[in-house]
PDB file of C-alpha atoms in Angstrom:
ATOM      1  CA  UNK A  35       0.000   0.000   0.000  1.00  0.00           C
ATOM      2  CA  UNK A  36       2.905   2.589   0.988  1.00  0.00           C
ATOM      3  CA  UNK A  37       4.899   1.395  -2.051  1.00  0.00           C
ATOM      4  CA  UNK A  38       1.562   2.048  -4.856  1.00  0.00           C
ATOM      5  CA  UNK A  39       1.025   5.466  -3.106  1.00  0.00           C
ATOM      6  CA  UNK A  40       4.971   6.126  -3.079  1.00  0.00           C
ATOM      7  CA  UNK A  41       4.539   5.764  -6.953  1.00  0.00           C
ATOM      8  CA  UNK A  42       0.838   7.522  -7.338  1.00  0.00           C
ATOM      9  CA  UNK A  43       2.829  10.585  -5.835  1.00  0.00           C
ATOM     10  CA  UNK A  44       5.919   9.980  -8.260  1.00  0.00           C
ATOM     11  CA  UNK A  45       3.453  10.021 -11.373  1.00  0.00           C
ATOM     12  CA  UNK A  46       1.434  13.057 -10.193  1.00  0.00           C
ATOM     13  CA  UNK A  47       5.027  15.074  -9.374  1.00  0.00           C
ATOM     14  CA  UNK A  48       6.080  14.336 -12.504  1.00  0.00           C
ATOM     15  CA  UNK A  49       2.963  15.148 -14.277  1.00  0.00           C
ATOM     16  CA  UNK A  50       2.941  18.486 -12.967  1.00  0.00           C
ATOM     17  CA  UNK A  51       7.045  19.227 -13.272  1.00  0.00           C
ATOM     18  CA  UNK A  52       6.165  18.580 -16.804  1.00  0.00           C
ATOM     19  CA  UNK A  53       3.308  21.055 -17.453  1.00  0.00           C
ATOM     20  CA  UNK A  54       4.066  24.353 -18.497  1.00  0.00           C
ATOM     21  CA  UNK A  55       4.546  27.054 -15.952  1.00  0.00           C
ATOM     22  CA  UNK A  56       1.367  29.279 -17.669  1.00  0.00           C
ATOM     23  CA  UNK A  57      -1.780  28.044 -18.576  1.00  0.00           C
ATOM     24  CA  UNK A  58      -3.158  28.962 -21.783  1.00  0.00           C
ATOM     25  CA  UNK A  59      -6.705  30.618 -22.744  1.00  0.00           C
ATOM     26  CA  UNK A  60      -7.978  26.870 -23.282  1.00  0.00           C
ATOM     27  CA  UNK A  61      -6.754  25.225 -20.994  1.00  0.00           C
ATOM     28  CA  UNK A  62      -8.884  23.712 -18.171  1.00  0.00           C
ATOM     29  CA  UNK A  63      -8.490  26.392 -15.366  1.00  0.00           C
ATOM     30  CA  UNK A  64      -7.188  29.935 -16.876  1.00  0.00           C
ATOM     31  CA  UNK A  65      -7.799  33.210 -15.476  1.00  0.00           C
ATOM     32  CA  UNK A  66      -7.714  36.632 -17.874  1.00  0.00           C
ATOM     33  CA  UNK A  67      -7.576  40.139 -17.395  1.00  0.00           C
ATOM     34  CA  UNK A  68      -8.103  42.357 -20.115  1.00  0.00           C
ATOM     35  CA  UNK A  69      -9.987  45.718 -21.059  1.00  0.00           C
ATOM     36  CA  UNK A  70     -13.102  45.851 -23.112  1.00  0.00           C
ATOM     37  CA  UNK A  71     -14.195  49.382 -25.256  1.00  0.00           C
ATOM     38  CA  UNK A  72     -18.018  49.435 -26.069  1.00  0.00           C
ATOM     39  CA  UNK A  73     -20.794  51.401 -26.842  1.00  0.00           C
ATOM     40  CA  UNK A  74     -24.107  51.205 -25.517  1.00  0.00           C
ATOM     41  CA  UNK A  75     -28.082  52.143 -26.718  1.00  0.00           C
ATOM     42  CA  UNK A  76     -31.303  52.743 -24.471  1.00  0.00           C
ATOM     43  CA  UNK A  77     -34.342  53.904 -24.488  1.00  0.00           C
ATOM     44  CA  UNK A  78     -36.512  55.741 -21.588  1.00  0.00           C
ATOM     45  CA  UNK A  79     -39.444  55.251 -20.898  1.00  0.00           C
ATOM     46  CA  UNK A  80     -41.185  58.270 -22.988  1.00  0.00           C
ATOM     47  CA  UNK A  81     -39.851  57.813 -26.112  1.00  0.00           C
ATOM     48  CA  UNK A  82     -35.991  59.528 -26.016  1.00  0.00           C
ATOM     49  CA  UNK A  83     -32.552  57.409 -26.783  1.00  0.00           C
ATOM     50  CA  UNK A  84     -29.348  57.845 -26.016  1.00  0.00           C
ATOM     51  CA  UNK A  85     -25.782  56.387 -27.224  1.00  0.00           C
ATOM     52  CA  UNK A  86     -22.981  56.260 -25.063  1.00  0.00           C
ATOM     53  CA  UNK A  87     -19.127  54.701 -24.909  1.00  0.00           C
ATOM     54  CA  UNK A  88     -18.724  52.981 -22.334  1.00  0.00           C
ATOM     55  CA  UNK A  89     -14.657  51.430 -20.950  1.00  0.00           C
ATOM     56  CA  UNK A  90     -14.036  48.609 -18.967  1.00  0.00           C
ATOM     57  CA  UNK A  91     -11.546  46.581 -16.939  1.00  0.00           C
ATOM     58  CA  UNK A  92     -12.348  43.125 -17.375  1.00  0.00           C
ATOM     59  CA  UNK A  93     -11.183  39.603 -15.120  1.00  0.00           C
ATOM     60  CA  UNK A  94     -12.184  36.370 -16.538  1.00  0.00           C
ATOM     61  CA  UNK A  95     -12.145  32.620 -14.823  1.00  0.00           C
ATOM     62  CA  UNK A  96     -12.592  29.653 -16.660  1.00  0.00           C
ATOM     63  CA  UNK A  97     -12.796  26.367 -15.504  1.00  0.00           C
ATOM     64  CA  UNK A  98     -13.330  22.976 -17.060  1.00  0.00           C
ATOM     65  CA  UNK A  99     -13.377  24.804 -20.448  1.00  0.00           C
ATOM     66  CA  UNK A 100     -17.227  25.233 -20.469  1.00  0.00           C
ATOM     67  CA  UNK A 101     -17.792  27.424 -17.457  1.00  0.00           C
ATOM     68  CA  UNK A 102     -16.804  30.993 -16.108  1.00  0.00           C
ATOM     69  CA  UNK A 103     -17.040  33.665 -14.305  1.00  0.00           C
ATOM     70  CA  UNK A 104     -16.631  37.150 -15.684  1.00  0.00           C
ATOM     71  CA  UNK A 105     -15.910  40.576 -13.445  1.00  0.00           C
ATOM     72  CA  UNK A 106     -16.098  43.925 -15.141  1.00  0.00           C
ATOM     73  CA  UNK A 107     -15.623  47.631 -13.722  1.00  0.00           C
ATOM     74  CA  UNK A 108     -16.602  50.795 -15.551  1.00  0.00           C
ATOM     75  CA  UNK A 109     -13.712  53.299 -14.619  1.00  0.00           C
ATOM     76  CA  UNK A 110     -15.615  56.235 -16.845  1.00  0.00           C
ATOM     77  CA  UNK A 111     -18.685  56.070 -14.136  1.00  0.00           C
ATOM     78  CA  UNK A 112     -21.756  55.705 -14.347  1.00  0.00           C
ATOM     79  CA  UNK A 113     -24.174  58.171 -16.373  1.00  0.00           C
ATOM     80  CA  UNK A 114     -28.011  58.371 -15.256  1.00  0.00           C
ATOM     81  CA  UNK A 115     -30.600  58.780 -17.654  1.00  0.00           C
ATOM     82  CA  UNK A 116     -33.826  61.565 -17.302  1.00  0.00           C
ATOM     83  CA  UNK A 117     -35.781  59.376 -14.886  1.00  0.00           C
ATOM     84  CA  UNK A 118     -32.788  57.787 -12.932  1.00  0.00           C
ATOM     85  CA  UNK A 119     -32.300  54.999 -15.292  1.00  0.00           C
ATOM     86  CA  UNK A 120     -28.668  53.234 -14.957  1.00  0.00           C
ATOM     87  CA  UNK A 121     -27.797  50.663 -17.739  1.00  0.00           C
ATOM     88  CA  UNK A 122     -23.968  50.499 -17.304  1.00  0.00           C
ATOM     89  CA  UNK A 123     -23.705  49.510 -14.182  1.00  0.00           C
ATOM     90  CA  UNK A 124     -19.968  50.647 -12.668  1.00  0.00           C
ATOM     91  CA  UNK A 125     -19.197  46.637 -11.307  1.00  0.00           C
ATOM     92  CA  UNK A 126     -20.876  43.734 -13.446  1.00  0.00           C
ATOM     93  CA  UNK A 127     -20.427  40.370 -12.620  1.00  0.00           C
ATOM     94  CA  UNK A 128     -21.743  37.661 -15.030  1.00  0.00           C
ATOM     95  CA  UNK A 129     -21.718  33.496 -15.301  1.00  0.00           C
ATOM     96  CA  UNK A 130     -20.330  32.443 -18.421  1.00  0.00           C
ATOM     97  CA  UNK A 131     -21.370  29.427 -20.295  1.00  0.00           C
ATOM     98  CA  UNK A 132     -19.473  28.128 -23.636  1.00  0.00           C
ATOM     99  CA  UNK A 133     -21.533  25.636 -25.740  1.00  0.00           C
ATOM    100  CA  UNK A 134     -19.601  25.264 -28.066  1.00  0.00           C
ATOM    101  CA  UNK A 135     -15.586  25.556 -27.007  1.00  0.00           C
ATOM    102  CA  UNK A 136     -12.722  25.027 -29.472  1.00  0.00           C
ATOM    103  CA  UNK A 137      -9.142  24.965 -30.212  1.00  0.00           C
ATOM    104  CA  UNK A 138      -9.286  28.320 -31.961  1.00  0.00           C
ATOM    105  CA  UNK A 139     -12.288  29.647 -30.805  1.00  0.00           C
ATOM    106  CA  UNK A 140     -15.295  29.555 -28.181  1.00  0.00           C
ATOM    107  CA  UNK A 141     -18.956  31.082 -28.532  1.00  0.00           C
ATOM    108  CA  UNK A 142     -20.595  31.828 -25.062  1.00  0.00           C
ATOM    109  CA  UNK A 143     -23.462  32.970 -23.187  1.00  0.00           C
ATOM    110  CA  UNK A 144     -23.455  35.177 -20.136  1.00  0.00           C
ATOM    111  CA  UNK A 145     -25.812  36.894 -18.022  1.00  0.00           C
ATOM    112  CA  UNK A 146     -25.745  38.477 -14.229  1.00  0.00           C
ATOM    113  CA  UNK A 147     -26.151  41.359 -12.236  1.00  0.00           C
ATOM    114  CA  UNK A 148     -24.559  45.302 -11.873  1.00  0.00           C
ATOM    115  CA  UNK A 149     -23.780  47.679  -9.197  1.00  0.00           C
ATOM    116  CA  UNK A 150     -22.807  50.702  -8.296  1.00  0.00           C
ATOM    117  CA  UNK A 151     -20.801  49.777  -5.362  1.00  0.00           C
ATOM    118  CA  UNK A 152     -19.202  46.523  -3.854  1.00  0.00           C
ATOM    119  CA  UNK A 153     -22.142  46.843  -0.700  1.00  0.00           C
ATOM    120  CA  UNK A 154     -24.932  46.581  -3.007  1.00  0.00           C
ATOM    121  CA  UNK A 155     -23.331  43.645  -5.392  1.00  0.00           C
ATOM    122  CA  UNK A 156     -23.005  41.260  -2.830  1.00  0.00           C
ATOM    123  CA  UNK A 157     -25.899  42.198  -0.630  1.00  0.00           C
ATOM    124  CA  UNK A 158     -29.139  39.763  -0.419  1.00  0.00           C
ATOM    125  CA  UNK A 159     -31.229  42.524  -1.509  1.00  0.00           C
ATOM    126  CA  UNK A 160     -32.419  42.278  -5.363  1.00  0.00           C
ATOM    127  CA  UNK A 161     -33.223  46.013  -5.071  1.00  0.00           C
ATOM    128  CA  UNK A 162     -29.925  48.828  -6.609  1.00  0.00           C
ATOM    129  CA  UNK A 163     -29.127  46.282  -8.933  1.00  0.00           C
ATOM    130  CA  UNK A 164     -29.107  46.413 -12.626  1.00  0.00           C
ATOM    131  CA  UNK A 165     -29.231  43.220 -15.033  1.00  0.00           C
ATOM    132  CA  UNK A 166     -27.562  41.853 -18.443  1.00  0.00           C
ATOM    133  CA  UNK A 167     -27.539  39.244 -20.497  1.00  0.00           C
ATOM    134  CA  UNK A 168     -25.900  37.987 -23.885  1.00  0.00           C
ATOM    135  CA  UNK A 169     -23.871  36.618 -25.711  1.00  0.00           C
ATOM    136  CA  UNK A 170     -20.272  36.532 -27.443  1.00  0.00           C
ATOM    137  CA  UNK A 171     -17.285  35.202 -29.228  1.00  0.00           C
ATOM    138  CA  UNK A 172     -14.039  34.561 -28.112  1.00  0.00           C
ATOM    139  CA  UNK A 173     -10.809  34.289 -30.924  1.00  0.00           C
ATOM    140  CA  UNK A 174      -7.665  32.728 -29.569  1.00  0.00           C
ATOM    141  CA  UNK A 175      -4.301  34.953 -31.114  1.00  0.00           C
ATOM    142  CA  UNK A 176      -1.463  32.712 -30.155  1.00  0.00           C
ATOM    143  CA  UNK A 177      -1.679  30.966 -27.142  1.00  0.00           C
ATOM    144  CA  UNK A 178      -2.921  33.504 -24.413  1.00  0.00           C
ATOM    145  CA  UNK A 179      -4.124  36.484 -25.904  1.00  0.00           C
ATOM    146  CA  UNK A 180      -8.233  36.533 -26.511  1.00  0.00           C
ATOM    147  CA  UNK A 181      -9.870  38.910 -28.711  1.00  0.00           C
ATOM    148  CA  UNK A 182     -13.291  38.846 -27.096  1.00  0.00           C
ATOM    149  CA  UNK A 183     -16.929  40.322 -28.884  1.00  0.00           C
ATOM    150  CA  UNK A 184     -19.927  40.485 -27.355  1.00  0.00           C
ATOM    151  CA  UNK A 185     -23.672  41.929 -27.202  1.00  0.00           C
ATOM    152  CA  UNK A 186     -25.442  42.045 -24.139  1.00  0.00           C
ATOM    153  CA  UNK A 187     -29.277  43.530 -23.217  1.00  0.00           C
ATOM    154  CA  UNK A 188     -29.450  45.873 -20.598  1.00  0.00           C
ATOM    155  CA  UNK A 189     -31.613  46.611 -17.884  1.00  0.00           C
ATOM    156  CA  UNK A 190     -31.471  48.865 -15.552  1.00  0.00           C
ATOM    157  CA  UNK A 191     -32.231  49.009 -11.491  1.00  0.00           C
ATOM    158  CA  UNK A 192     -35.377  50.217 -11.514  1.00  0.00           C
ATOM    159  CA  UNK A 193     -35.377  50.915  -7.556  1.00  0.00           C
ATOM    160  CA  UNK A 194     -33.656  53.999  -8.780  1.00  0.00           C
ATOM    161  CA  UNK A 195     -36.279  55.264 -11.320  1.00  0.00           C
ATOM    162  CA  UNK A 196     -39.406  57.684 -11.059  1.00  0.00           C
ATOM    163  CA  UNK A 197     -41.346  58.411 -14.077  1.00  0.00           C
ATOM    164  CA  UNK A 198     -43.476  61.584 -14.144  1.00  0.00           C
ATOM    165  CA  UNK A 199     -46.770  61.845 -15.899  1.00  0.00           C
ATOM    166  CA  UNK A 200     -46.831  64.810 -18.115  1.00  0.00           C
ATOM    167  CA  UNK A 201     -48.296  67.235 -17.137  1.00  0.00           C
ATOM    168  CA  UNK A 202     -47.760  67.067 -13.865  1.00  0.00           C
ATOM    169  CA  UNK A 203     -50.597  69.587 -12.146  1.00  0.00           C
ATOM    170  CA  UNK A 204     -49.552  71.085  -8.319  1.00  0.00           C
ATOM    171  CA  UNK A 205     -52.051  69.867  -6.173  1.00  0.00           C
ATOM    172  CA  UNK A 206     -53.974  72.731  -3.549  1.00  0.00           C
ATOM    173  CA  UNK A 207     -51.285  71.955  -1.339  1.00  0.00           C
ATOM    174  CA  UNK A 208     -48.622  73.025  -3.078  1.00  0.00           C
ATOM    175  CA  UNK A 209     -47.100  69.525  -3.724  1.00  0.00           C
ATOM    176  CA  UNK A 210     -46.970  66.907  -6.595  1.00  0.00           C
ATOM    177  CA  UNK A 211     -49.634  64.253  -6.693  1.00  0.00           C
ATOM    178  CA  UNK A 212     -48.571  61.088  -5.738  1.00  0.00           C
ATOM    179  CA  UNK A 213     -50.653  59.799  -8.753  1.00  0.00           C
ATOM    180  CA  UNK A 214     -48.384  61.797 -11.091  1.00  0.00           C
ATOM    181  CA  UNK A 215     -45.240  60.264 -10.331  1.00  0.00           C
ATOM    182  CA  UNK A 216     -44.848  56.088 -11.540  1.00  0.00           C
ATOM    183  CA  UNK A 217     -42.303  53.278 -10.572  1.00  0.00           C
ATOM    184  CA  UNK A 218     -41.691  51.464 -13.759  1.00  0.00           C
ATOM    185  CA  UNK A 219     -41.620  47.013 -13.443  1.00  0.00           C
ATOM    186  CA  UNK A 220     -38.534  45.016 -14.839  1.00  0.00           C
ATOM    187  CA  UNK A 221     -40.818  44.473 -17.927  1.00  0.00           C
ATOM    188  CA  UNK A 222     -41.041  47.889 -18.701  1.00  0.00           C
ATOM    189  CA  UNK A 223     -37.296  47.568 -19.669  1.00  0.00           C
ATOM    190  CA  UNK A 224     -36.720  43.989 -21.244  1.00  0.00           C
ATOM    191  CA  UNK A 225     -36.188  45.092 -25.084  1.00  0.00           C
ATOM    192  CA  UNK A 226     -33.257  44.237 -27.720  1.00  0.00           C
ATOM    193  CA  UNK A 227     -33.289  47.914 -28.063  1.00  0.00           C
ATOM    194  CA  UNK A 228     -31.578  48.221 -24.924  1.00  0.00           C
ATOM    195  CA  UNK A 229     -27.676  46.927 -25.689  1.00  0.00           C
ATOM    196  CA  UNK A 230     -24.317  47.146 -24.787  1.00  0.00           C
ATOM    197  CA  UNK A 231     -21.710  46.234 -27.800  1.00  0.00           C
ATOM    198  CA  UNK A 232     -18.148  45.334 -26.087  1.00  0.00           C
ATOM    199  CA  UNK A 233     -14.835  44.261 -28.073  1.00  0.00           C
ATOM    200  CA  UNK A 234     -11.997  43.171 -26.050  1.00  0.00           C
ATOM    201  CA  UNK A 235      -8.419  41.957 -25.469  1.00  0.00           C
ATOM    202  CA  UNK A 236      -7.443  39.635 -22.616  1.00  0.00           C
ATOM    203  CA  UNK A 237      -4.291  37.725 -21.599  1.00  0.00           C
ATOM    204  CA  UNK A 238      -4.921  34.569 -20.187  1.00  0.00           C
ATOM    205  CA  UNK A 239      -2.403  32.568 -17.844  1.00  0.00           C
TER     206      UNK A 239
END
């Protein structure tokens, strides 16, 4: 018994002397960091649109080539729309699927939740958080750089948003009807017309 685990620990010591000191962007546990450029479209509630460019740092962990987990921080800020709307969240975490992974290339689905602070990320609370979900395309350049591409639909944390009825008419006591003022549901948001575009670069190792 000593002797076969003597030589079970000889195999595995020499199975990992062997192995290259960096992992590569396929291999079976890899981790990435990398910057993405993007530009995102909305629309309010109302009718109005807006475009906007949108920068990100970007850490990636994959594991068992199929699965990951994908962190993201806006370092331009965040930029509020007229009613308080928030697509691009400042942190975004997202799970990572990749149906279909390859030698030279892996298509992938992600979804998850934004923040504008740490606090509110990892709090139980589903309320200050935004939401996203997509898809993308990684290419392999060599053995650990990624050139990553990906669309994702946006919506925002609609604990932060008030929509006014227009017009709005001052009540006899000098204040604003309650009646006049809305909270807007999830649904009000879910739309194709609300997208972030990203194209990246990560190093993998």
């Amino acid at each position: 018994m000593r002797r076969s685990t003597t030589y079970t620990a000889l195999i595995l010591s020499s199975l990992l002397l062997a192995a290259p000191a960096q992992a590569k962007n396929t291999s079976l546990i890899t981790m990435g960091f990398g910057s993405n450029v993007g530009m995102t479209h909305v629309n309010y509630i109302g009718g109005s649109a807006a475009n906007d460019f949108v920068t990100e740092l970007n850490m990636r962990v994959k594991m068992v080539k199929v699965l990951g987990i994908d962190f993201n921080y806006n370092y331009l800020g965040e930029k509020k729309g007229a009613n308080g709307e928030v697509f691009a969240s400042k942190i975004r975490a997202s799970a990572v699927i990749y149906p279909v992974p390859t030698k030279y290339l892996s298509w992938y689905l992600l979804g998850g939740l934004g923040a504008s602070n740490f606090s509110d990320m990892f709090s139980k609370e589903i309320t200050k958080k935004s939401f996203h979900a997509g898809t993308g395309l990684e290419i392999y350049a060599g053995d650990h750089f990624t050139v990553v591409a990906e669309f994702l639909m946006l919506i925002p944390d609609v604990s932060r948003i008030s929509v006014s009825k227009q017009p709005l008419e001052i009540g006899t006591d000098g204040q604003l009807p309650a009646s006049g003022i809305s909270k807007p549901n999830i649904k009000d948001y879910i739309s194709p017309d609300n997208f972030q575009i990203n194209i990246g670069l990560k190093y993998f190792f």
